Coordinates of C-alpha atoms and ligand atoms in Angstrom, one line a residue:
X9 CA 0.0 0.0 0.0
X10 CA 1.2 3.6 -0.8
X11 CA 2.6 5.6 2.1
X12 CA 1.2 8.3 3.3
X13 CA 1.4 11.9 1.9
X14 CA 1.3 14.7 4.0
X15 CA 1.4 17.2 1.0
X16 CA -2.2 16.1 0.6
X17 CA -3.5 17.5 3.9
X18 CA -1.0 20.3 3.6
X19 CA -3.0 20.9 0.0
X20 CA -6.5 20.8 1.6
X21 CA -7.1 21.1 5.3
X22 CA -10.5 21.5 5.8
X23 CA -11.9 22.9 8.6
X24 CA -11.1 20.9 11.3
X25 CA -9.4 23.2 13.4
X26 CA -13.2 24.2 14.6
X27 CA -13.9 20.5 16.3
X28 CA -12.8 18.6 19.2
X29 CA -11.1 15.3 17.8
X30 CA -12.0 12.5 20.5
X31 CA -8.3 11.7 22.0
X32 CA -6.9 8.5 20.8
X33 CA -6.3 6.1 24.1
X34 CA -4.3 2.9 23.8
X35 CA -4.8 -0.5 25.6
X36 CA -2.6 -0.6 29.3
X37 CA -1.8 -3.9 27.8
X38 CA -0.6 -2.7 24.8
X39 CA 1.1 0.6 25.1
X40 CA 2.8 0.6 21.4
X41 CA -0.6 -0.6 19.8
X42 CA -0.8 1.6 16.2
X43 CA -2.9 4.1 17.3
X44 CA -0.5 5.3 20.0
X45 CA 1.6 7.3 17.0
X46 CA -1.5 9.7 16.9
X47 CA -3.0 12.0 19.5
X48 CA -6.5 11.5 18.1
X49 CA -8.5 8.8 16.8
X50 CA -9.4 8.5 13.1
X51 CA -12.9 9.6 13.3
X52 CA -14.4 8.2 10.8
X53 CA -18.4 8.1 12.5
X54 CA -19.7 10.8 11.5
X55 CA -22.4 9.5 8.9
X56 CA -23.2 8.6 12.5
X57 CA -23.2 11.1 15.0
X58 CA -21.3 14.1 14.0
X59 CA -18.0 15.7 15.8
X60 CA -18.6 19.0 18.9
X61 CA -17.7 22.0 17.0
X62 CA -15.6 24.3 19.6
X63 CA -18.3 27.3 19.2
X64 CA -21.1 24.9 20.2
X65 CA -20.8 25.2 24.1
X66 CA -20.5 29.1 24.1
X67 CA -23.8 29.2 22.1
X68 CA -25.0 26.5 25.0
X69 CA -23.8 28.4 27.5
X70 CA -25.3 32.0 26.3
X71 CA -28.8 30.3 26.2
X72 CA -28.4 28.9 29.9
X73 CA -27.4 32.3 31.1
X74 CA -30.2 33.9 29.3
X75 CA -32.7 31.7 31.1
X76 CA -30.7 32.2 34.5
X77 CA -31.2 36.2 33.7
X78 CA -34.6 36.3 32.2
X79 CA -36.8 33.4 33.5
X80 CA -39.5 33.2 31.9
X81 CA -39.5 36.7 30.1
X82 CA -37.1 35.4 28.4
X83 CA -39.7 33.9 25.8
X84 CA -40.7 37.4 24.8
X85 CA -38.0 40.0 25.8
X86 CA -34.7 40.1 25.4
X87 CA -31.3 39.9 22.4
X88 CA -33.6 37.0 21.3
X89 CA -36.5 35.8 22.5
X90 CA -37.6 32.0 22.4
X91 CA -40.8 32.4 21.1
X92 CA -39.3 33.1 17.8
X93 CA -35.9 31.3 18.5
X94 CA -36.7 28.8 15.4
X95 CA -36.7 31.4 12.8
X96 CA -33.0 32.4 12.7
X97 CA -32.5 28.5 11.8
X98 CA -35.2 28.8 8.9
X99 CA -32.8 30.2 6.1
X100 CA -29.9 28.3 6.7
X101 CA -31.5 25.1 6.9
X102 CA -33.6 26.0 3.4
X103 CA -30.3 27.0 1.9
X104 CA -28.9 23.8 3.5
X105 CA -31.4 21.4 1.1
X106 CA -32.3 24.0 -2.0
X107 CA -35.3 25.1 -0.2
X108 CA -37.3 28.6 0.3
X109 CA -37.7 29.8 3.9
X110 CA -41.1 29.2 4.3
X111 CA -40.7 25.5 3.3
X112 CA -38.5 24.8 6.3
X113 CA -38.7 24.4 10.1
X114 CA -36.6 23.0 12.6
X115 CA -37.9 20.6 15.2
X116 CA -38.5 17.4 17.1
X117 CA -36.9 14.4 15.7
X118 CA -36.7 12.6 12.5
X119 CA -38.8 9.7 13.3
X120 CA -41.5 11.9 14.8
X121 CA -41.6 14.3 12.0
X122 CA -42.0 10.9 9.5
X123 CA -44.8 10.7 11.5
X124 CA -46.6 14.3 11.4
X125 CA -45.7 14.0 7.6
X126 CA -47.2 11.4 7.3
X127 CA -50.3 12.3 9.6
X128 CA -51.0 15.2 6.4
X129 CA -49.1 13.2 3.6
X130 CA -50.5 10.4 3.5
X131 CA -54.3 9.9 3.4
X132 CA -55.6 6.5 1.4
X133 CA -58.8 6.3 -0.4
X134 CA -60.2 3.9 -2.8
X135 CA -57.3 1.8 -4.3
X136 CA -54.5 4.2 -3.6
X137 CA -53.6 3.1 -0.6
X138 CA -49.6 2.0 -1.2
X139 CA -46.6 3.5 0.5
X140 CA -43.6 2.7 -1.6
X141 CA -40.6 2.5 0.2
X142 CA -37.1 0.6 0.0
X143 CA -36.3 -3.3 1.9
X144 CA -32.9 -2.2 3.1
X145 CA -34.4 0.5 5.0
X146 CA -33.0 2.4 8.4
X147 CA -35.8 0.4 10.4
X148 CA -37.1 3.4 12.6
X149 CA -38.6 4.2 8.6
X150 CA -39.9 0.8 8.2
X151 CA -41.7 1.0 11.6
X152 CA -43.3 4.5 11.0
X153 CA -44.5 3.6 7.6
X154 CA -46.0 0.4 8.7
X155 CA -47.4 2.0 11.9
X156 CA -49.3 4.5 9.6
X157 CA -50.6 1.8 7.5
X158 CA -52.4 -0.3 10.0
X159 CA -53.9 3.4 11.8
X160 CA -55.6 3.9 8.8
X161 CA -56.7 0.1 9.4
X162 CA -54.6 -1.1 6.4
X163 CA -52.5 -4.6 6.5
X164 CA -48.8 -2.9 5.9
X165 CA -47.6 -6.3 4.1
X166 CA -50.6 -5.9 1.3
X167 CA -50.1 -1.9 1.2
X168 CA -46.3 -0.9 1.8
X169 CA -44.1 -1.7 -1.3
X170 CA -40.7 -2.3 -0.3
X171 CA -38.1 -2.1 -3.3
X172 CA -35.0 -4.8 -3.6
X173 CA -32.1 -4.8 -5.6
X174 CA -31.8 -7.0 -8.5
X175 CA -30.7 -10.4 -7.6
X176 CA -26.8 -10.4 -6.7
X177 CA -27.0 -6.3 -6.8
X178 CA -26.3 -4.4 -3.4
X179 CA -28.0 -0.9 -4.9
X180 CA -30.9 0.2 -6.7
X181 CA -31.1 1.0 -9.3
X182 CA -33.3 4.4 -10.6
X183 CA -34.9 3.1 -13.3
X184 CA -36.1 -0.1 -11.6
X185 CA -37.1 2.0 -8.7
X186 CA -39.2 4.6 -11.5
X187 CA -40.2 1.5 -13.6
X188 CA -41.6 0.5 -9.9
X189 CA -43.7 3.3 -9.4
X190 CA -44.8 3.0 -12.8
X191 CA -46.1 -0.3 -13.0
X192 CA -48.3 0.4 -9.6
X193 CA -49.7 3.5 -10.8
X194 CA -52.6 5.0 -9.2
X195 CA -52.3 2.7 -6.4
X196 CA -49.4 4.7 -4.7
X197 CA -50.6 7.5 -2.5
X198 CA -46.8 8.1 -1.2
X199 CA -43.2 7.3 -2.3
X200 CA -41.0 7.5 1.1
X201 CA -37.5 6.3 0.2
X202 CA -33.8 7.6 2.0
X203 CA -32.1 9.9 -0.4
X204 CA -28.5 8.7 0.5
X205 CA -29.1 5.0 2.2
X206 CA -28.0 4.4 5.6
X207 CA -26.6 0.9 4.9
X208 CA -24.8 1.2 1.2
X209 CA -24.2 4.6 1.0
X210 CA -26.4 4.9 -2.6
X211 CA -27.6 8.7 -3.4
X212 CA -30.6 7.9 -5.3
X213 CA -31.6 9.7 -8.0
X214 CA -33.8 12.0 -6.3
X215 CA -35.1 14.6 -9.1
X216 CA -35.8 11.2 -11.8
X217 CA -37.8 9.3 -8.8
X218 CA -40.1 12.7 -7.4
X219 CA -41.1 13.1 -11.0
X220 CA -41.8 9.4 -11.6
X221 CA -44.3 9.2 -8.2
X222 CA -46.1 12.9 -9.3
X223 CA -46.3 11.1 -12.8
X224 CA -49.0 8.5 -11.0
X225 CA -50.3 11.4 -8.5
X226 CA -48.8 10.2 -5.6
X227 CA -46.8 11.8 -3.4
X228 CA -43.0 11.9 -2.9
X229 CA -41.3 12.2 0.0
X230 CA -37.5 11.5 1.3
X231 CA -35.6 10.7 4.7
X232 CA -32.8 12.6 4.5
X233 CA -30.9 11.9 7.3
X234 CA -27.9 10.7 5.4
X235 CA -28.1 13.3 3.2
X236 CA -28.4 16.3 4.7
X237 CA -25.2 18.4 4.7
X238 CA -23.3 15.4 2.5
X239 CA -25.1 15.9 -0.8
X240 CA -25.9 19.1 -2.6
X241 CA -30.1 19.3 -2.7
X242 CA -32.3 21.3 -4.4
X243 CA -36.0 20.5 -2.9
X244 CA -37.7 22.7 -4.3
X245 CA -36.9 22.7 -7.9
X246 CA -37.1 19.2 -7.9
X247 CA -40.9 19.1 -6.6
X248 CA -40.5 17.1 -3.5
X249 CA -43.8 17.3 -1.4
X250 CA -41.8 16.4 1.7
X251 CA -38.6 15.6 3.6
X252 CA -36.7 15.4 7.0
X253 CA -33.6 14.7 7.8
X254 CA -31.9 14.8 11.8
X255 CA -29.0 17.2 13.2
X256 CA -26.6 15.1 14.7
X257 CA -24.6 13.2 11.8
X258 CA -23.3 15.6 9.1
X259 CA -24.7 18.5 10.9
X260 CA -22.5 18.1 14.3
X261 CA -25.4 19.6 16.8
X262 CA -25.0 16.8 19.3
X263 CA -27.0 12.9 20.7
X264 CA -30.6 13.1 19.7
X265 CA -30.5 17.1 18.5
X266 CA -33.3 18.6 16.0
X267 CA -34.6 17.6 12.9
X268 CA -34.9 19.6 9.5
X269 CA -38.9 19.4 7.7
X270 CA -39.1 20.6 4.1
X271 CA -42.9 21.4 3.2
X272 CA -43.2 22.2 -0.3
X273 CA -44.9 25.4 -1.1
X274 CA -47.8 24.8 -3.0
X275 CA -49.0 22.4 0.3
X276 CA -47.8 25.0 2.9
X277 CA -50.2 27.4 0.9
X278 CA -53.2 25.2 1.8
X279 CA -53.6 25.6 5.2
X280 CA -56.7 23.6 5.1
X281 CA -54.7 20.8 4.8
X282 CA -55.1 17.8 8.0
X283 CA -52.3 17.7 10.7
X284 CA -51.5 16.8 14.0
X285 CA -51.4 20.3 15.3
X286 CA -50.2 21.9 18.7
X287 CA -49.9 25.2 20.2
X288 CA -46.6 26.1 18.4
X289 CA -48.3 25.5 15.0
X290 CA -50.5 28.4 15.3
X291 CA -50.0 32.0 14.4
X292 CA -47.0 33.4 16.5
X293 CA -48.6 36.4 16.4
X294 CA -51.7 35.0 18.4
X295 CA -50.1 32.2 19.6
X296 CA -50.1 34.2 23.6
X297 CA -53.8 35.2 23.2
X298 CA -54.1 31.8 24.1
X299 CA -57.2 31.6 21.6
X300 CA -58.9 28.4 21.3
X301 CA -59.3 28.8 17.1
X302 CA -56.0 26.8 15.7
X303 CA -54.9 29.4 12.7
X304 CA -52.0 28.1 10.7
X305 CA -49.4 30.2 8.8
X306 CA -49.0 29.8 5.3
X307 CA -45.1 28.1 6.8
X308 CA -43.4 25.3 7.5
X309 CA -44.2 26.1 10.8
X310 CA -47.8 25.4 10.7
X311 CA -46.3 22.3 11.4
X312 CA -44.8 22.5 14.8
X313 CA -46.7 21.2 18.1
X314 CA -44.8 22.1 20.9
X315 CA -42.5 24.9 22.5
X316 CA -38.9 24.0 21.2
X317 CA -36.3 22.9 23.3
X318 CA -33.6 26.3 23.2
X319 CA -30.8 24.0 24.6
X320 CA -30.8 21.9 21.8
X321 CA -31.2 24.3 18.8
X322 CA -28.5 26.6 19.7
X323 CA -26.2 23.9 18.1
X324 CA -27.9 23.4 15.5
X325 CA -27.7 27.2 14.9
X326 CA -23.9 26.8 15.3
X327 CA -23.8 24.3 13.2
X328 CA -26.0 26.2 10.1
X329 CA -23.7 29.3 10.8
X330 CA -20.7 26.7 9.2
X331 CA -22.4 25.6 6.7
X332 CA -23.8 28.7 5.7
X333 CA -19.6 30.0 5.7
X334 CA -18.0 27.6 3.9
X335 CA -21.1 26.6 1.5
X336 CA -22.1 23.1 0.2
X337 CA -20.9 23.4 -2.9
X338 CA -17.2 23.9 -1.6
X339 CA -17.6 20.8 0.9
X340 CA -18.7 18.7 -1.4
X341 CA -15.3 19.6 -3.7
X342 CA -13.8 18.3 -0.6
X343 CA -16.0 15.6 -0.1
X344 CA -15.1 14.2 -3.3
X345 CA -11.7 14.0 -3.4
X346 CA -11.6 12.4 0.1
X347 CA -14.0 9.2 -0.8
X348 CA -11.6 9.3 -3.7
X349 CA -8.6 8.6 -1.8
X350 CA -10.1 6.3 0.3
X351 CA -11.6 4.4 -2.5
X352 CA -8.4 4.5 -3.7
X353 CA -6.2 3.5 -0.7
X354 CA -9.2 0.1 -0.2
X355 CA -9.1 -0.8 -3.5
X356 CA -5.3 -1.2 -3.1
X357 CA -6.2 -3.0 0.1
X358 CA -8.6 -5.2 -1.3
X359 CA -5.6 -5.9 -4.4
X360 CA -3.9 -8.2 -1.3
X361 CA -6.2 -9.5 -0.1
X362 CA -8.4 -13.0 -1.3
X363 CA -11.0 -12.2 -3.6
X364 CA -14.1 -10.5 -2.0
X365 CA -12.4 -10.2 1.2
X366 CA -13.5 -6.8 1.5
X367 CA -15.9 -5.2 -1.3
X368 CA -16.7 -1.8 -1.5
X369 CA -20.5 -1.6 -2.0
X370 CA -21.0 2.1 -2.6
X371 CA -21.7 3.1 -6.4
X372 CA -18.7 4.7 -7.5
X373 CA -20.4 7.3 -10.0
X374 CA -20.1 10.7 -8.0
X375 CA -23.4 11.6 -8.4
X376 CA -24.7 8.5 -6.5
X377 CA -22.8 8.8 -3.4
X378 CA -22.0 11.0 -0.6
X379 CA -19.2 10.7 1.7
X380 CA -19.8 7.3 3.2
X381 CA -18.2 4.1 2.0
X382 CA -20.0 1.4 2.8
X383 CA -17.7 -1.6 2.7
X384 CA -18.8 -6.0 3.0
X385 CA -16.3 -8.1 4.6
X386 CA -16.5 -12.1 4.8
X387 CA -14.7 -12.0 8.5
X388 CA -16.7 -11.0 11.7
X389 CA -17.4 -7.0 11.4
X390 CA -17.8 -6.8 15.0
X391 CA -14.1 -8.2 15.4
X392 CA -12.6 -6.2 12.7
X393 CA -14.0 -2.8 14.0
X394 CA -12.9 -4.0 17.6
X395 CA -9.2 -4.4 16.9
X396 CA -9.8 -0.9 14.4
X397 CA -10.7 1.0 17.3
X398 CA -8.5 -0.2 19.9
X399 CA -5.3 -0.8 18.6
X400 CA -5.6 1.4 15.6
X401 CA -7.5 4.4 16.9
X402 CA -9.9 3.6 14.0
X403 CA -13.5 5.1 14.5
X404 CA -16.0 3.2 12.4
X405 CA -19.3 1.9 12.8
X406 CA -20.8 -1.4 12.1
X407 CA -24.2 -2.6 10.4
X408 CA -25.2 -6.7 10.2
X409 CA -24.9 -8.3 9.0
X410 CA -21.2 -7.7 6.9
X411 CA -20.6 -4.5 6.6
X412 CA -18.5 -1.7 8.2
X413 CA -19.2 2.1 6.8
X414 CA -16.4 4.8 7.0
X415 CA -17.2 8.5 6.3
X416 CA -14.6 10.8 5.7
X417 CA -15.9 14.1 6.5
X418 CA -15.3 17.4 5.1
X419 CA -15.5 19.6 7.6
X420 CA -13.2 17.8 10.0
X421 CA -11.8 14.8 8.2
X422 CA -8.1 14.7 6.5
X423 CA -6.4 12.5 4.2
X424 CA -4.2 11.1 7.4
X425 CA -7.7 9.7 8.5
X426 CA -8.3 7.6 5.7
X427 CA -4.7 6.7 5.0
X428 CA -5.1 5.3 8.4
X429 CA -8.5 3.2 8.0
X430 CA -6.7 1.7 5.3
X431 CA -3.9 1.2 6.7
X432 CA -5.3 -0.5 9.5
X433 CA -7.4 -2.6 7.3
X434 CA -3.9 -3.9 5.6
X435 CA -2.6 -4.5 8.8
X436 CA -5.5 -6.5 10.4
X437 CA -6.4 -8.7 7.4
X438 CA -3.6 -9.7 5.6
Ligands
PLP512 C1 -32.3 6.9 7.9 C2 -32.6 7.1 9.3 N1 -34.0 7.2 9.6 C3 -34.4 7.3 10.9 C4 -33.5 7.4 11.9 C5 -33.9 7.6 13.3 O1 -33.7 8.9 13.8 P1 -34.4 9.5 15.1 O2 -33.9 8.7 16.2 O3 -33.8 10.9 15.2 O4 -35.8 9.5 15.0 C6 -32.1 7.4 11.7 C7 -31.1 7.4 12.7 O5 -29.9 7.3 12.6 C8 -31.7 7.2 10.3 O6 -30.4 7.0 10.0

């Protein structure tokens, strides 16, 4: 295998300089292991759950002095006052996915805004009553989707469509997925599928598929959990009816922080339209009258039920605030040419190694792939990310049954990172 380059990171250095890099920590029993030549640990996770920028615990700590100040007028008085906290997160987050302001809100989590999605998104009548999703599916999805099925007092194994690769294939493929969507027609009230795939790291084509479910009047939405800050979007222009996608992988605001929602425009228009609605969903405006008349705005916002939680947004605003500075389009430059070195560096990897020790199952075509690398191996994952992490200083994460997924980062990620995956790799299975 090549040796490293340092020239490389010299070249192109990121952003990293903004994050805390988890410490790398040998074994007591083995003192030399690997790892031990580096400080940190090749993080390599955060498809998973993103890395502390260094600004996020001012912004924490601003908020918790505010309520220490304020109290309660704190929600309507102040630099900036909760009740409207939300809205500074609107236009990053729509310029984040290609969206216009009023399309987007931050809140709850991703599984419980499937959920409210759903709750207006999803409404079968007569014979078009199918969800079309994908098998290989992040199974907090598969639970939602089936969940709304039988409350509408539908069987979910006659009614929710779940998409397969062909035979001996580890992706899907777009036409199959459009030919699909097709051949059901006007039974499909709602396409649901992940725009990047948790498990293989496939970017579907997310423009060719919207169009093919609004082709059978259905409607299209898209988990983008995996996609969200990794892929250039444009939700708007490409029609979607809805999305969501979570805060704490590629968007570094902590465990468990805020989701994104995407409403399109045309349905944030009709506020007639069915929800699950709360307090927060009404008109800020009259929202303190404490009127008993629910009266959406024509937002995103409409959308929300309860009071945010402050203490877990003002990441998320940090967050925005960097993506915002250093733009998508520039991170995904970067982006690129680190899954290209790493493809690289594995595919030498895999050159001495038996055949199909270790596979790379990501498409390699740029434009159907983020930053993840999904990669199969035919010896124990769970071993192999073990010895990665504790003598190597290799963070990775596993996924049964076979594979391990590494995500080079832009923001924080370097070239040393995924020289040293592979690397370690080398080391551990030849
Ligand atoms: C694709 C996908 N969907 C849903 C979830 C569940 O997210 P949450 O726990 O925020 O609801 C995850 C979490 O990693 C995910 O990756």
């Amino acid at each position: 295998m090549r040796p490293y380059d340092p020239s490389l990171d010299d070249a192109d250095p990121g952003w990293r300089d903004r994050f805390l890099i988890p410490p790398y920590a040998a074994p007591l029993d083995y003192p030399d292991a690997p790892g031990s030549a580096y400080p940190d640990v090749a993080y390599l996770a955060g498809n998973s759950l993103g890395l502390k920028p260094r600004a996020t615990r001012d912004a924490l700590m601003v908020e918790f002095d505010r309520w220490a100040t304020w109290g309660v007028e704190g929600q309507l008085s102040g630099p900036r006052p909760w009740k409207d906290y939300h809205l500074a997160l609107t236009d990053p987050a729509a310029r984040l996915v290609g969206a216009l302001p009023h399309e987007v809100v931050v809140m709850n989590s991703l599984t419980v805004n499937i959920h409210l999605l759903l709750a207006t998104f999803y409404r079968p009548h007569g014979s078009r009553t199918k969800i079309v999703m994908e098998d290989i599916v992040f199974p907090s999805d598969r639970y939602a989707i089936d969940s709304h099925v039988g409350w509408h007092g539908l069987d979910a194994d006659a009614n929710v469509v779940r998409l397969r690769p062909r035979p001996g294939e580890d992706i899907l493929r777009a036409d199959d997925v459009v030919q699909a969507i097709r051949d059901l027609g006007d039974e499909v009230a709602v396409v649901f599928l992940s725009a990047v795939n948790y498990l293989t790291g496939e970017w579907l084509d997310m423009p060719a598929i919207t169009a093919a479910g609004h082709e059978v009047g259905a409607m299209v939405g898209w988990d983008l959990a995996h996609a969200a800050g990794n892929v250039p979007m444009s939700l708007h222009d490409w029609d979607v009816d809805f999305a969501t996608w979570c805060s704490y992988k590629y968007l570094n605001s902590g465990p468990g922080s805020l989701a994104g929602c995407f409403i399109h425009e045309r349905h944030v228009r009709d506020t007639s339209l069915p929800r699950l609605a709360g307090w927060w969903g009404t008109r800020s405006d009259l929202r303190f009258r404490m009127d008993p008349h629910f009266d959406p705005p024509p937002t995103a916002d409409a959308w929300q039920v309860s009071n945010p939680p402050i203490f877990a947004m003002a990441p998320v605003q940090v967050s925005l605030e960097m993506f915002d500075e250093v733009g998508m389009s520039v991170l995904r430059e970067r982006s690129l040419r680190l899954t290209r070195y790493l493809r690289e560096l594995l595919d030498e990897v895999a050159a001495d190694l038996p055949a199909g020790a270790m596979q790379v199952v990501t498409p390699e075509d740029p434009n159907r792939h983020g930053c993840q690398l999904s990669v199969r191996f035919t010896r124990d994952i769970h071993e192999i990310a073990a010895l990665l992490r504790d003598l190597d200083g290799v963070i990775a994460d596993t996924r049964n049954p076979d594979i391990i997924r590494f995500a080079p980062v832009p923001l924080y990620s370097t070239y040393l990172d995924c020289w040293r995956v592979a690397d370690a790799l080398h080391r551990r299975l030849s």
